[in-house]
PDB file of C-alpha atoms in Angstrom:
ATOM      1  CA  UNK A   1     -14.753  55.106  41.528  1.00  0.00           C
ATOM      2  CA  UNK A   2     -13.237  54.024  38.424  1.00  0.00           C
ATOM      3  CA  UNK A   3     -14.334  50.389  38.404  1.00  0.00           C
ATOM      4  CA  UNK A   4     -14.717  48.427  35.436  1.00  0.00           C
ATOM      5  CA  UNK A   5     -16.328  45.058  35.186  1.00  0.00           C
ATOM      6  CA  UNK A   6     -16.117  42.008  32.897  1.00  0.00           C
ATOM      7  CA  UNK A   7     -18.059  38.938  32.807  1.00  0.00           C
ATOM      8  CA  UNK A   8     -17.237  35.645  31.260  1.00  0.00           C
ATOM      9  CA  UNK A   9     -19.537  32.470  31.466  1.00  0.00           C
ATOM     10  CA  UNK A  10     -18.234  29.016  30.274  1.00  0.00           C
ATOM     11  CA  UNK A  11     -20.353  25.980  29.617  1.00  0.00           C
ATOM     12  CA  UNK A  12     -18.779  22.576  30.256  1.00  0.00           C
ATOM     13  CA  UNK A  13     -20.203  19.030  30.278  1.00  0.00           C
ATOM     14  CA  UNK A  14     -18.665  16.415  32.539  1.00  0.00           C
ATOM     15  CA  UNK A  15     -18.548  12.599  31.422  1.00  0.00           C
ATOM     16  CA  UNK A  16     -22.173  12.086  32.258  1.00  0.00           C
ATOM     17  CA  UNK A  17     -23.465  14.587  29.989  1.00  0.00           C
ATOM     18  CA  UNK A  18     -24.217  17.122  32.941  1.00  0.00           C
ATOM     19  CA  UNK A  19     -23.522  20.701  32.128  1.00  0.00           C
ATOM     20  CA  UNK A  20     -22.116  23.377  34.383  1.00  0.00           C
ATOM     21  CA  UNK A  21     -21.676  27.194  33.863  1.00  0.00           C
ATOM     22  CA  UNK A  22     -18.506  28.516  35.297  1.00  0.00           C
ATOM     23  CA  UNK A  23     -19.141  32.292  36.054  1.00  0.00           C
ATOM     24  CA  UNK A  24     -15.821  34.842  36.461  1.00  0.00           C
ATOM     25  CA  UNK A  25     -16.561  38.436  37.405  1.00  0.00           C
ATOM     26  CA  UNK A  26     -13.502  40.468  36.967  1.00  0.00           C
ATOM     27  CA  UNK A  27     -13.472  43.728  38.450  1.00  0.00           C
ATOM     28  CA  UNK A  28     -10.591  46.335  37.359  1.00  0.00           C
ATOM     29  CA  UNK A  29      -9.576  49.747  38.818  1.00  0.00           C
ATOM     30  CA  UNK A  30      -9.455  51.886  35.894  1.00  0.00           C
ATOM     31  CA  UNK A  31      -8.643  54.761  38.041  1.00  0.00           C
ATOM     32  CA  UNK A  32      -5.487  56.497  39.343  1.00  0.00           C
ATOM     33  CA  UNK A  33      -5.973  56.048  43.173  1.00  0.00           C
ATOM     34  CA  UNK A  34      -6.355  52.721  45.344  1.00  0.00           C
ATOM     35  CA  UNK A  35     -10.011  51.609  45.495  1.00  0.00           C
ATOM     36  CA  UNK A  36     -11.072  49.907  48.815  1.00  0.00           C
ATOM     37  CA  UNK A  37     -14.074  47.469  48.484  1.00  0.00           C
ATOM     38  CA  UNK A  38     -15.713  46.885  51.664  1.00  0.00           C
ATOM     39  CA  UNK A  39     -17.939  43.800  52.384  1.00  0.00           C
ATOM     40  CA  UNK A  40     -20.414  43.023  55.014  1.00  0.00           C
ATOM     41  CA  UNK A  41     -20.403  39.260  54.589  1.00  0.00           C
ATOM     42  CA  UNK A  42     -18.643  36.621  52.595  1.00  0.00           C
ATOM     43  CA  UNK A  43     -20.653  37.136  49.450  1.00  0.00           C
ATOM     44  CA  UNK A  44     -18.681  39.429  47.328  1.00  0.00           C
ATOM     45  CA  UNK A  45     -20.550  39.155  44.061  1.00  0.00           C
ATOM     46  CA  UNK A  46     -24.136  38.268  43.158  1.00  0.00           C
ATOM     47  CA  UNK A  47     -24.776  36.520  39.916  1.00  0.00           C
ATOM     48  CA  UNK A  48     -28.256  36.434  38.083  1.00  0.00           C
ATOM     49  CA  UNK A  49     -29.205  34.454  35.102  1.00  0.00           C
ATOM     50  CA  UNK A  50     -32.360  35.920  33.287  1.00  0.00           C
ATOM     51  CA  UNK A  51     -34.341  34.607  30.469  1.00  0.00           C
ATOM     52  CA  UNK A  52     -35.749  37.808  28.630  1.00  0.00           C
ATOM     53  CA  UNK A  53     -35.850  39.610  32.060  1.00  0.00           C
ATOM     54  CA  UNK A  54     -37.207  36.536  33.873  1.00  0.00           C
ATOM     55  CA  UNK A  55     -34.978  35.317  36.666  1.00  0.00           C
ATOM     56  CA  UNK A  56     -34.146  31.731  36.392  1.00  0.00           C
ATOM     57  CA  UNK A  57     -31.228  31.233  38.703  1.00  0.00           C
ATOM     58  CA  UNK A  58     -29.687  33.405  41.351  1.00  0.00           C
ATOM     59  CA  UNK A  59     -26.310  32.289  42.972  1.00  0.00           C
ATOM     60  CA  UNK A  60     -27.419  33.452  46.596  1.00  0.00           C
ATOM     61  CA  UNK A  61     -30.632  31.651  46.594  1.00  0.00           C
ATOM     62  CA  UNK A  62     -30.454  28.995  49.167  1.00  0.00           C
ATOM     63  CA  UNK A  63     -27.003  29.743  50.554  1.00  0.00           C
ATOM     64  CA  UNK A  64     -25.859  31.116  53.623  1.00  0.00           C
ATOM     65  CA  UNK A  65     -22.836  33.550  53.941  1.00  0.00           C
ATOM     66  CA  UNK A  66     -20.681  34.248  56.849  1.00  0.00           C
ATOM     67  CA  UNK A  67     -21.290  37.661  58.442  1.00  0.00           C
ATOM     68  CA  UNK A  68     -17.947  39.105  58.535  1.00  0.00           C
ATOM     69  CA  UNK A  69     -16.588  42.553  57.729  1.00  0.00           C
ATOM     70  CA  UNK A  70     -13.837  42.280  54.866  1.00  0.00           C
ATOM     71  CA  UNK A  71     -12.024  44.481  52.447  1.00  0.00           C
ATOM     72  CA  UNK A  72     -10.323  44.093  49.120  1.00  0.00           C
ATOM     73  CA  UNK A  73      -8.090  46.854  47.971  1.00  0.00           C
ATOM     74  CA  UNK A  74      -7.284  47.414  44.215  1.00  0.00           C
ATOM     75  CA  UNK A  75      -4.413  49.464  43.200  1.00  0.00           C
ATOM     76  CA  UNK A  76      -4.668  51.409  39.862  1.00  0.00           C
ATOM     77  CA  UNK A  77      -4.578  48.903  36.943  1.00  0.00           C
ATOM     78  CA  UNK A  78      -5.244  45.944  39.494  1.00  0.00           C
ATOM     79  CA  UNK A  79      -8.080  43.522  39.249  1.00  0.00           C
ATOM     80  CA  UNK A  80      -9.679  40.708  40.997  1.00  0.00           C
ATOM     81  CA  UNK A  81     -12.049  37.942  40.110  1.00  0.00           C
ATOM     82  CA  UNK A  82     -15.014  36.592  41.831  1.00  0.00           C
ATOM     83  CA  UNK A  83     -16.224  33.097  40.815  1.00  0.00           C
ATOM     84  CA  UNK A  84     -19.711  31.138  40.928  1.00  0.00           C
ATOM     85  CA  UNK A  85     -20.971  28.120  39.238  1.00  0.00           C
ATOM     86  CA  UNK A  86     -24.417  27.139  37.995  1.00  0.00           C
ATOM     87  CA  UNK A  87     -24.868  23.390  38.190  1.00  0.00           C
ATOM     88  CA  UNK A  88     -27.144  21.494  35.871  1.00  0.00           C
ATOM     89  CA  UNK A  89     -28.383  24.807  34.198  1.00  0.00           C
ATOM     90  CA  UNK A  90     -31.500  24.561  31.989  1.00  0.00           C
ATOM     91  CA  UNK A  91     -31.139  24.883  28.154  1.00  0.00           C
ATOM     92  CA  UNK A  92     -31.415  27.977  26.400  1.00  0.00           C
ATOM     93  CA  UNK A  93     -30.372  31.531  25.734  1.00  0.00           C
ATOM     94  CA  UNK A  94     -29.864  33.890  28.742  1.00  0.00           C
ATOM     95  CA  UNK A  95     -28.444  37.051  29.953  1.00  0.00           C
ATOM     96  CA  UNK A  96     -26.070  36.885  32.961  1.00  0.00           C
ATOM     97  CA  UNK A  97     -25.766  39.876  35.305  1.00  0.00           C
ATOM     98  CA  UNK A  98     -23.050  40.027  37.660  1.00  0.00           C
ATOM     99  CA  UNK A  99     -22.802  42.698  40.454  1.00  0.00           C
ATOM    100  CA  UNK A 100     -20.435  43.700  43.088  1.00  0.00           C
ATOM    101  CA  UNK A 101     -21.742  43.323  46.639  1.00  0.00           C
ATOM    102  CA  UNK A 102     -19.430  46.020  48.234  1.00  0.00           C
ATOM    103  CA  UNK A 103     -20.740  48.734  50.522  1.00  0.00           C
ATOM    104  CA  UNK A 104     -20.813  52.036  48.812  1.00  0.00           C
ATOM    105  CA  UNK A 105     -19.394  50.833  45.632  1.00  0.00           C
ATOM    106  CA  UNK A 106     -21.087  49.628  42.233  1.00  0.00           C
ATOM    107  CA  UNK A 107     -19.823  47.639  39.740  1.00  0.00           C
ATOM    108  CA  UNK A 108     -21.920  45.147  37.289  1.00  0.00           C
ATOM    109  CA  UNK A 109     -21.292  43.563  34.120  1.00  0.00           C
ATOM    110  CA  UNK A 110     -23.339  41.393  31.573  1.00  0.00           C
ATOM    111  CA  UNK A 111     -22.847  38.954  29.150  1.00  0.00           C
ATOM    112  CA  UNK A 112     -25.089  36.587  26.927  1.00  0.00           C
ATOM    113  CA  UNK A 113     -25.034  32.785  27.378  1.00  0.00           C
ATOM    114  CA  UNK A 114     -26.189  29.858  25.481  1.00  0.00           C
ATOM    115  CA  UNK A 115     -26.511  26.224  27.273  1.00  0.00           C
TER     116      UNK A 115
END
């Protein structure tokens, strides 16, 4: 496996002043062969926000995902992006961790976030 991950976090405010954090986890095949990412449900990536190691938000908490087998194929130098949104985040400085939820495959990325 030659997967590389990159995580971007963007804070935006709406007209009422409410903040939202848009998370984009891009997984890129840096290898020379096609990689098949196999998933056991509709959740393809997990996003966790931490404050000095303490978890403050998790994308999958309170959510249900369809139980279905699926696969994404990434050719060499191809990438795919998985997205999530943290609505009404608390203020502070955080570390965001994204992890690919594919079976038999690992890829994660981290980024720092200030809200």
